[in-house]
Amino acid sequence: MRIGRLPARKARILTIRYLGAGAVTLLFLFPVYWLFMISFKTPDEIYHVPPLWIPGQIQFSNYYVLFKDGDVLAILNSLIVAGVSSGIAIVLGTLCAYSLARFGTGGENLAMWIISQRMIPPIAVVFPIFLIYVYFGLVDGYFGLILLYTAFNLPYVIWMMRGYIVDVPLELEESALVDGLNRWEVIWKVVFPMVRPGLMATSVFTFVFAWNDFLFALVLTRTEVITFPVMLTHYFGGQSNFWAKIAAMSVLGTLPIFVAVSVMQRYLVRGISLGAVKG
Amino acid sequence: MALSASLNAAEERKPSRLGRVLEDRLPYLMVAPAILILLLVGLFPLIYSLIVSFQRITMTENDTSFVGLLNYAELFKDTRLWTSLGHTAIITVIALPLELLIGFLMAQLFVDRMPGRQLFVALLVLPTVISPIVAGATWRLMFDVRFGPIGQILSFFAGEPVRILWTVNPAYVYPAIIICEVWQWSPFMFLLLLAALSNVDQSQLEAAEIDGASYLRVLRGIVLPAIAPVIAVACLIRGLDLVRIFDIIWALTEGGPGSMTETISLYTYVQGFSQFETSYTAAISFLVIALLTLITTLVLKRMELAR
């Protein structure tokens, strides 16, 4: 709302809004700051009473330990699994979405069935999937997790991309077809450039979903393909929480998401809101 | 292999005809891979699980004879199951309105343009996109009775040492979970509501302003009706997520102390993966699906009515 025509009042409101914005941001980022700081502390500083708000010096030994012990492989596993699965989900999902949007394949029923797949709670399917995976020897391998995350993300990609593709004016495609382009060329040269922002946002979210998954990874990994959230919970243990490791691992594991989200920042709000409003 | 061979053969003979056939079937070809994967990983386990739920498979026994609804009848006698549903309900009913309210207030704060708004929004996204496991771990560090800052901050305001065993003391363990949950997901509500508020018709707001309408009247008369659909969808998404809450609790309390914070997802996990009650776990899974379907249908119905 734009209230107040007087400049003085306007300035005061703006000041109050900045104070509010600063307070809210501080409040929400403080835990992140705390985690970040712990990752740089020495054990003495971590277990200091009262807690230290600023580490004496920035030291990287907590990170060094993760590299030395090979724990960072969990990050690598997560990158492979989340990256490959969201890549596949984006390609297959976008094709499917195009077909649903432009040819009306399967009608409204197929679209509804696809989105209903998304509503099934993971806990309800993880157990039968586990049994089937044990039977086929897919537990603790890349393929099993990639297949699962692809399936998990497909409904989201299809639903999002269908929305974006429907928004592309049909006339553009028709005139391109008349000009002699075939269907694939039309998709690649006409539709793809127009839906690229949506595609970017969707890609980030599929990656984040796969990256953050804990339940499936907990159940379907053992020793070979441990992903980063599962690795993190290995550090928990009664009194002896390895806080230095937890903090350093958390920071490392949040970095890729932070990078992805920062790069795609301008597409994200639109992506979230469209996903929610149209879904 | 056979398919590609025959395609190649067809191409050599009549390329134009192949083109036409492919063009005709293109809609189905484009849909097929995605649907196949969804059937394979989505539907197939569900059907398999349904069959298992009518059998009597446990860790020690592999009794594949059908026992009818026996497992489902067991559900009603299982007090730990109902308690876990109660825990889930408590967390959902408290956290959801809090997230909505805080998200709305944040959105109100940022809805008008101001220099630097992009940066604030970018920073505030962070809690929502990090792993729930990281969120849980972070708050476990924050809440620690000796080395965490929460105790120190509370002590500062109380003027005396405050020592709360957040994740162990039954009186504080739910507040701890809800604080973490609200911290992580209020920004999600904020982003959705910010987008919705930015789309509210400015001319209506200006007209109300000229008429001298109070803030609450404008809120009730113009703003809320305009953003109601987004609020409904946001609550549906978050509500479904809260009902299946798992990660944050795993990181914060692992369901403890005892099974005080065991939600339905944690209970299902325990039954399936530490007790290995295979058939019974399958039955619980279908109870959860039934409940979620019921909730979704009811909410969607209300949304239809509201329209």
XYZ file of C-alpha atoms in Angstrom:
586
model
C 0.000 0.000 0.000
C 1.243 3.428 -0.834
C 0.028 5.573 1.999
C 1.067 9.103 2.842
C 1.778 11.932 0.490
C 3.965 13.881 2.891
C 7.675 13.331 2.232
C 8.514 13.366 5.943
C 6.035 10.637 6.674
C 7.243 8.653 3.692
C 10.821 8.846 4.915
C 9.786 7.731 8.374
C 7.877 4.750 7.017
C 10.846 3.802 4.863
C 13.155 3.972 7.882
C 10.827 1.748 9.875
C 10.662 -0.700 6.992
C 14.435 -0.853 6.753
C 14.722 -1.440 10.493
C 12.131 -4.203 10.242
C 13.825 -5.727 7.220
C 17.183 -5.679 8.966
C 15.782 -7.237 12.141
C 13.970 -9.994 10.252
C 17.034 -10.789 8.167
C 19.282 -10.892 11.236
C 16.840 -13.153 13.043
C 16.566 -15.591 10.156
C 20.238 -15.619 9.275
C 21.634 -15.854 12.787
C 21.449 -19.684 12.922
C 23.239 -19.844 9.572
C 25.875 -17.461 10.907
C 26.304 -19.609 13.990
C 26.774 -22.769 11.974
C 29.230 -21.016 9.697
C 31.269 -19.693 12.630
C 31.427 -23.073 14.354
C 32.877 -24.571 11.200
C 35.896 -22.265 11.672
C 36.355 -22.755 15.411
C 38.897 -24.937 17.149
C 37.520 -27.639 19.500
C 38.425 -25.429 22.481
C 36.384 -22.590 21.060
C 33.439 -24.830 20.144
C 33.198 -26.188 23.682
C 33.823 -22.850 25.337
C 31.396 -21.741 28.040
C 29.880 -19.218 27.564
C 29.730 -19.708 23.779
C 31.939 -17.479 21.625
C 30.126 -15.433 19.030
C 33.241 -14.865 16.974
C 36.020 -17.437 16.551
C 39.480 -16.325 17.679
C 40.851 -16.935 14.237
C 39.515 -18.390 11.030
C 41.007 -21.848 10.644
C 40.120 -24.523 8.137
C 41.126 -27.680 9.989
C 37.491 -28.815 10.347
C 37.208 -28.789 6.567
C 40.634 -30.354 6.157
C 39.525 -33.328 8.270
C 36.535 -33.908 5.995
C 38.819 -34.026 2.979
C 41.404 -36.191 4.697
C 38.852 -38.744 5.928
C 37.184 -38.881 2.531
C 33.873 -37.647 3.941
C 33.592 -35.157 1.103
C 32.848 -38.114 -1.149
C 29.323 -37.811 0.243
C 29.126 -34.355 -1.344
C 30.417 -35.795 -4.597
C 27.813 -38.581 -4.440
C 25.085 -36.039 -3.850
C 26.309 -33.952 -6.777
C 26.267 -36.976 -9.089
C 22.911 -38.306 -7.941
C 21.104 -34.960 -7.754
C 22.718 -33.632 -10.930
C 22.084 -36.654 -13.141
C 18.581 -37.294 -11.834
C 17.434 -33.703 -12.259
C 18.976 -33.620 -15.734
C 17.001 -36.683 -16.761
C 13.833 -35.449 -15.034
C 14.080 -32.100 -16.811
C 14.508 -33.629 -20.281
C 11.876 -36.364 -19.961
C 9.524 -34.159 -17.966
C 9.683 -31.291 -20.444
C 8.966 -33.625 -23.370
C 6.006 -35.042 -21.510
C 4.840 -31.568 -20.537
C 5.007 -30.423 -24.157
C 2.881 -33.350 -25.235
C 0.334 -32.678 -22.484
C 0.238 -28.961 -23.205
C 0.117 -29.049 -27.000
C -1.479 -32.352 -27.952
C -3.612 -32.796 -24.841
C -2.277 -36.339 -24.581
C -4.263 -38.389 -22.103
C -6.540 -35.440 -21.384
C -7.055 -33.960 -17.949
C -7.015 -37.437 -16.364
C -3.391 -38.147 -17.196
C -2.342 -34.723 -15.910
C -4.218 -35.280 -12.661
C -2.735 -38.743 -12.240
C 0.744 -37.327 -12.698
C 0.293 -34.625 -10.061
C -1.308 -37.123 -7.675
C 1.965 -39.064 -7.826
C 3.576 -36.067 -6.211
C 1.174 -36.140 -3.276
C 2.055 -39.671 -2.192
C 4.069 -39.344 1.015
C 7.634 -40.690 0.646
C 7.289 -42.684 3.860
C 4.437 -44.664 2.282
C 6.449 -45.797 -0.732
C 9.944 -46.004 0.707
C 9.358 -49.379 2.306
C 7.997 -51.247 -0.740
C 10.668 -49.560 -2.860
C 13.267 -50.781 -0.400
C 11.975 -54.366 -0.661
C 11.973 -54.214 -4.449
C 15.438 -52.643 -4.514
C 16.789 -55.364 -2.257
C 15.315 -57.946 -4.629
C 16.962 -56.360 -7.676
C 20.211 -55.488 -5.902
C 19.747 -51.736 -6.368
C 20.437 -50.717 -2.771
C 23.573 -48.644 -2.202
C 24.143 -47.881 -5.875
C 23.958 -44.758 -8.016
C 21.396 -46.196 -10.400
C 18.769 -46.892 -7.743
C 18.912 -43.417 -6.236
C 19.007 -41.693 -9.611
C 15.973 -43.657 -10.793
C 14.114 -42.804 -7.599
C 14.898 -39.082 -7.637
C 14.036 -38.886 -11.320
C 10.645 -40.422 -10.633
C 10.202 -38.242 -7.577
C 10.873 -35.059 -9.547
C 9.051 -35.906 -12.766
C 5.548 -34.859 -11.624
C 6.917 -31.512 -10.477
C 8.791 -30.875 -13.726
C 5.823 -31.944 -15.853
C 3.391 -29.794 -13.927
C 5.633 -26.709 -13.937
C 6.695 -26.995 -17.556
C 3.175 -27.655 -18.771
C 2.217 -24.317 -17.250
C 5.092 -22.496 -18.932
C 4.536 -24.143 -22.336
C 0.807 -23.371 -22.331
C 1.789 -19.706 -21.976
C 3.806 -19.752 -25.217
C 1.577 -18.309 -27.963
C 0.407 -21.103 -30.258
C 0.649 -18.818 -33.298
C 4.428 -18.651 -32.938
C 4.685 -22.409 -33.251
C 2.163 -22.602 -36.056
C 3.914 -20.021 -38.165
C 7.230 -21.792 -37.578
C 5.652 -25.051 -38.743
C 4.297 -23.312 -41.830
C 7.794 -21.962 -42.487
C 8.911 -25.566 -42.835
C 10.471 -26.328 -39.457
C 9.687 -29.769 -38.116
C 8.301 -30.342 -34.642
C 11.694 -30.818 -32.980
C 13.073 -27.661 -34.542
C 10.002 -25.781 -33.372
C 10.515 -27.028 -29.827
C 14.211 -26.272 -29.865
C 14.162 -22.918 -31.662
C 10.790 -21.431 -30.678
C 9.503 -22.969 -27.455
C 12.760 -23.573 -25.618
C 13.984 -19.937 -25.668
C 10.588 -18.748 -24.426
C 10.344 -21.136 -21.493
C 14.006 -20.867 -20.497
C 13.420 -18.809 -17.309
C 10.850 -21.326 -16.140
C 13.148 -24.156 -17.077
C 15.942 -22.586 -15.012
C 13.760 -22.221 -11.911
C 12.420 -25.748 -12.302
C 15.942 -27.137 -12.690
C 17.101 -25.445 -9.505
C 14.197 -26.847 -7.550
C 14.525 -30.391 -8.867
C 18.193 -30.251 -7.946
C 17.409 -28.914 -4.474
C 14.723 -31.553 -3.869
C 17.092 -34.359 -4.789
C 19.969 -32.767 -2.906
C 17.976 -32.348 0.302
C 16.321 -35.756 0.354
C 17.119 -37.629 3.509
C 14.543 -40.402 3.912
C 15.142 -42.239 0.628
C 18.894 -41.876 0.937
C 18.835 -43.082 4.537
C 16.998 -46.235 3.540
C 18.656 -46.974 0.201
C 22.325 -46.273 0.920
C 24.769 -48.223 3.042
C 28.469 -47.511 2.572
C 29.147 -46.927 -1.116
C 26.842 -44.121 -2.153
C 26.178 -42.240 1.071
C 24.750 -38.832 0.269
C 25.484 -35.680 2.166
C 22.404 -35.505 4.494
C 22.941 -39.131 5.516
C 26.633 -38.493 6.146
C 25.646 -35.602 8.384
C 23.501 -37.792 10.618
C 26.398 -40.224 11.013
C 28.076 -37.546 13.131
C 25.229 -37.467 15.631
C 25.644 -39.743 18.595
C 24.457 -39.087 22.116
C 26.924 -36.954 24.039
C 29.675 -37.039 21.503
C 28.287 -34.932 18.686
C 31.147 -34.129 16.386
C 30.144 -30.530 16.068
C 33.150 -29.403 14.129
C 32.371 -32.008 11.475
C 28.636 -31.329 11.539
C 29.192 -27.626 10.980
C 31.849 -27.992 8.290
C 29.864 -30.670 6.456
C 26.689 -28.589 6.646
C 28.471 -25.598 5.147
C 29.994 -27.698 2.355
C 26.630 -29.312 1.686
C 24.814 -25.993 1.555
C 27.342 -24.386 -0.779
C 26.080 -25.955 -4.040
C 22.515 -24.950 -3.214
C 23.620 -21.473 -2.284
C 25.444 -21.125 -5.606
C 22.528 -22.524 -7.626
C 19.998 -20.301 -5.898
C 22.160 -17.171 -6.180
C 22.802 -17.681 -9.879
C 19.118 -18.289 -10.585
C 17.862 -15.677 -8.139
C 15.772 -13.637 -10.553
C 13.893 -16.699 -11.796
C 13.168 -18.173 -8.408
C 10.306 -16.165 -6.983
C 8.421 -16.565 -10.239
C 9.262 -20.251 -10.194
C 8.040 -20.782 -6.659
C 4.879 -18.767 -7.102
C 3.943 -20.282 -10.441
C 4.620 -23.747 -9.113
C 2.356 -23.149 -6.188
C -0.374 -21.202 -7.904
C -0.659 -23.373 -10.966
C 0.043 -26.617 -9.135
C 17.630 -52.901 -30.562
C 14.967 -54.583 -32.629
C 13.034 -51.359 -32.748
C 15.943 -49.284 -33.972
C 16.808 -51.919 -36.569
C 13.323 -51.894 -37.964
C 13.292 -48.113 -37.889
C 16.507 -48.032 -39.871
C 15.056 -50.457 -42.388
C 11.941 -48.361 -42.711
C 14.031 -45.256 -43.182
C 15.926 -46.812 -46.072
C 12.715 -47.778 -47.809
C 10.368 -44.879 -47.299
C 11.761 -41.999 -45.264
C 8.723 -39.804 -45.800
C 6.352 -42.447 -44.474
C 8.465 -43.006 -41.392
C 8.426 -39.285 -40.797
C 4.683 -39.297 -40.905
C 4.336 -42.285 -38.592
C 6.695 -40.693 -36.101
C 4.832 -37.410 -36.338
C 1.536 -39.226 -35.731
C 2.817 -41.004 -32.674
C 4.929 -38.141 -31.431
C 2.534 -37.147 -28.605
C 2.733 -40.646 -27.160
C 6.450 -41.030 -27.765
C 7.065 -37.840 -25.810
C 4.938 -38.940 -22.886
C 6.075 -42.553 -22.760
C 9.457 -42.382 -20.952
C 8.162 -40.213 -18.115
C 5.035 -42.301 -17.617
C 7.070 -45.493 -17.720
C 9.341 -44.286 -14.910
C 6.382 -43.092 -12.855
C 4.649 -46.443 -13.227
C 7.840 -48.297 -12.409
C 8.821 -46.326 -9.314
C 5.475 -44.852 -8.296
C 2.661 -47.255 -9.016
C 4.416 -50.632 -8.999
C 5.672 -50.389 -5.372
C 2.226 -49.242 -4.261
C 0.538 -52.267 -5.795
C 3.216 -54.550 -4.425
C 2.834 -52.936 -1.022
C -0.935 -53.387 -1.141
C -0.477 -57.122 -1.694
C 2.079 -57.340 1.125
C -0.301 -55.547 3.471
C -2.737 -58.450 3.175
C -0.047 -60.981 4.034
C 1.875 -61.597 7.208
C 5.525 -60.978 6.468
C 7.835 -60.060 9.352
C 11.549 -60.240 10.004
C 11.268 -63.779 11.345
C 8.409 -65.096 9.232
C 7.743 -65.063 5.519
C 4.101 -66.034 5.626
C 2.764 -65.101 2.180
C -0.712 -66.555 2.708
C -3.415 -63.945 2.652
C -4.829 -62.922 6.002
C -7.411 -60.437 4.807
C -7.695 -57.246 6.802
C -5.833 -58.584 9.823
C -3.018 -56.013 9.592
C -5.512 -53.212 9.169
C -7.464 -54.423 12.197
C -4.216 -54.307 14.176
C -3.927 -50.597 13.393
C -6.856 -49.793 15.632
C -5.283 -51.478 18.655
C -1.891 -49.820 18.158
C -1.780 -46.997 20.703
C 1.745 -45.952 19.690
C 0.462 -45.407 16.164
C -2.354 -43.129 17.298
C -0.061 -41.288 19.662
C 2.318 -40.649 16.780
C -0.570 -39.312 14.712
C -1.400 -37.046 17.641
C 2.187 -35.733 17.711
C 2.003 -35.095 13.984
C -1.268 -33.212 14.408
C 0.104 -31.053 17.241
C 3.130 -29.985 15.214
C 1.057 -29.310 12.099
C -1.679 -27.377 13.856
C 0.772 -25.100 15.667
C 3.479 -24.666 13.034
C 1.273 -24.050 9.995
C -0.567 -20.933 11.249
C 2.675 -19.571 12.677
C 4.471 -19.978 9.357
C 1.566 -18.383 7.542
C 1.386 -15.426 9.914
C 5.128 -14.764 9.998
C 5.373 -15.236 6.238
C 2.538 -12.763 5.742
C 4.077 -10.138 8.035
C 7.415 -10.502 6.241
C 5.698 -10.144 2.889
C 3.905 -7.003 4.085
C 7.238 -5.554 5.078
C 8.763 -6.088 1.651
C 5.813 -5.709 -0.704
C 6.558 -2.088 -1.627
C 9.672 -1.522 -3.632
C 12.687 -0.250 -1.759
C 16.359 -0.144 -2.657
C 18.066 -3.384 -1.678
C 14.880 -5.411 -1.553
C 16.292 -8.028 -3.922
C 19.205 -8.634 -1.587
C 16.981 -9.054 1.474
C 14.762 -11.501 -0.390
C 17.799 -13.429 -1.636
C 19.127 -13.789 1.908
C 15.768 -14.750 3.345
C 15.409 -17.628 0.860
C 18.324 -19.398 2.481
C 16.570 -21.169 5.389
C 13.981 -22.621 3.005
C 16.400 -24.081 0.473
C 18.905 -25.690 2.846
C 18.410 -29.352 3.731
C 15.964 -29.968 6.564
C 18.704 -32.135 8.055
C 21.046 -29.140 8.090
C 18.268 -27.039 9.603
C 17.783 -29.617 12.333
C 21.521 -29.896 12.972
C 21.851 -26.116 13.120
C 19.146 -25.796 15.721
C 20.602 -28.687 17.680
C 23.744 -26.576 17.925
C 21.739 -23.452 18.744
C 19.749 -25.151 21.499
C 22.671 -26.868 23.202
C 22.419 -26.225 26.908
C 26.051 -25.333 27.421
C 27.607 -24.336 24.114
C 24.582 -22.966 22.267
C 23.716 -19.261 21.986
C 19.996 -19.622 22.789
C 20.663 -20.293 26.452
C 23.085 -17.400 26.573
C 20.600 -15.002 24.981
C 17.788 -16.128 27.294
C 20.099 -15.775 30.300
C 20.927 -12.244 29.213
C 17.264 -11.252 29.152
C 16.352 -13.207 32.282
C 19.254 -11.759 34.231
C 20.084 -15.184 35.605
C 21.493 -18.367 34.060
C 18.814 -20.162 32.046
C 19.528 -23.841 31.467
C 16.974 -25.573 29.295
C 17.558 -29.046 27.921
C 15.562 -28.248 24.801
C 15.808 -31.593 23.052
C 15.492 -33.720 26.188
C 13.013 -31.939 28.438
C 9.447 -33.018 27.515
C 8.140 -29.512 28.157
C 10.498 -27.899 25.642
C 10.988 -30.479 22.960
C 7.900 -29.476 20.963
C 8.710 -25.772 21.101
C 12.195 -26.686 19.861
C 10.848 -28.644 16.883
C 8.293 -25.969 16.067
C 10.857 -23.155 16.260
C 13.097 -25.003 13.827
C 10.200 -25.824 11.523
C 8.864 -22.270 11.573
C 12.351 -20.875 10.987
C 12.838 -23.045 7.952
C 9.453 -22.629 6.306
C 8.182 -19.140 7.124
C 10.448 -17.795 4.341
C 8.704 -20.176 1.940
C 5.331 -18.692 2.897
C 6.948 -15.275 2.623
C 8.054 -15.848 -0.976
C 4.646 -17.123 -2.051
C 2.769 -14.331 -0.306
C 5.179 -11.679 -1.560
C 4.426 -12.740 -5.122
C 0.701 -12.792 -4.367
C 0.706 -9.396 -2.636
C 2.646 -7.829 -5.506
C -0.167 -8.870 -7.828
C -2.932 -7.224 -5.813
C -4.693 -4.598 -7.903
C -2.993 -1.280 -7.076
C -5.887 0.865 -8.342
C -8.234 -0.763 -5.830
C -5.798 -0.044 -3.021
C -5.440 3.561 -4.102
C -9.186 3.978 -4.316
C -9.561 2.609 -0.790
C -6.854 4.955 0.377
C -8.661 7.958 -1.088
C -11.849 6.820 0.647
C -9.862 6.802 3.874
C -10.393 3.121 4.604
C -8.504 1.793 7.617
C -5.672 -0.708 7.203
C -7.729 -3.565 8.642
C -10.650 -2.808 6.338
C -8.403 -2.777 3.290
C -6.861 -6.030 4.475
C -10.235 -7.707 4.967
C -11.977 -6.221 1.975
C -9.333 -6.217 -0.734
C -6.024 -7.838 0.154
C -7.134 -11.092 1.769
C -9.749 -11.994 -0.864
C -7.173 -11.301 -3.579
C -4.503 -13.538 -2.080
C -6.856 -16.203 -0.683
C -6.169 -18.740 -3.457
C -2.413 -18.491 -2.877
C -2.888 -18.817 0.886
C -4.984 -21.935 0.336
C -2.438 -23.534 -1.973
C 0.465 -22.590 0.302
C -1.324 -24.115 3.298
C -2.058 -27.260 1.310
C 1.576 -27.672 0.263
C 2.976 -26.967 3.712
C 0.225 -28.921 5.436
C 0.996 -32.052 3.436
C 4.703 -31.559 4.138
C 4.096 -31.115 7.860
C 1.976 -34.246 8.078
C 4.902 -36.250 6.762
C 7.538 -34.392 8.825
C 10.621 -36.559 9.299
C 14.016 -34.959 8.675
C 13.940 -32.115 11.184
C 12.779 -34.364 13.998
C 15.348 -36.983 13.093
C 18.112 -34.414 13.368
C 16.792 -32.723 16.504
C 15.437 -35.493 18.707
C 15.333 -38.758 16.751
C 11.786 -39.080 18.060
C 12.894 -38.887 21.672
C 12.961 -38.559 24.579
C 11.504 -42.083 24.498
C 8.949 -41.803 21.735
C 7.668 -38.412 22.868
C 8.233 -36.707 19.528
C 7.614 -39.699 17.326
C 5.499 -38.620 14.349
C 3.722 -40.951 11.974
C 6.660 -40.945 9.545
C 9.127 -41.840 12.287
C 6.852 -44.550 13.608
C 6.461 -46.045 10.148
C 10.217 -45.977 9.765
C 10.741 -47.759 13.085
C 8.185 -50.446 12.241
C 9.634 -51.011 8.814
C 13.344 -50.696 9.323
C 14.110 -51.611 12.892
C 11.265 -53.973 13.780
C 10.964 -55.251 10.204
C 7.221 -55.704 10.485
C 6.963 -55.781 6.700
C 3.249 -56.402 6.247
C 2.225 -54.201 9.131
C 4.355 -51.324 7.823
C 2.637 -51.661 4.473
C -0.721 -51.372 6.234
C 0.425 -48.229 8.078
C 1.586 -46.765 4.769
C -1.889 -47.133 3.338
C -3.416 -45.588 6.420
C -1.136 -42.568 5.871
C -2.041 -42.376 2.191
C -5.736 -42.600 3.059
C -5.446 -39.837 5.648
C -3.505 -37.532 3.324
C -5.938 -38.161 0.482
C -8.806 -37.340 2.812
C -7.166 -34.086 3.957
C -6.299 -33.064 0.410
C -9.811 -33.764 -0.822
C -11.397 -31.841 2.035
C -9.119 -28.836 1.550
C -9.620 -28.825 -2.214
C -13.399 -29.045 -1.691
C -13.303 -26.059 0.630
C -11.247 -24.161 -1.918
C -13.857 -24.923 -4.582
C -16.592 -23.714 -2.244
C -14.698 -20.569 -1.426
C -14.483 -19.673 -5.081
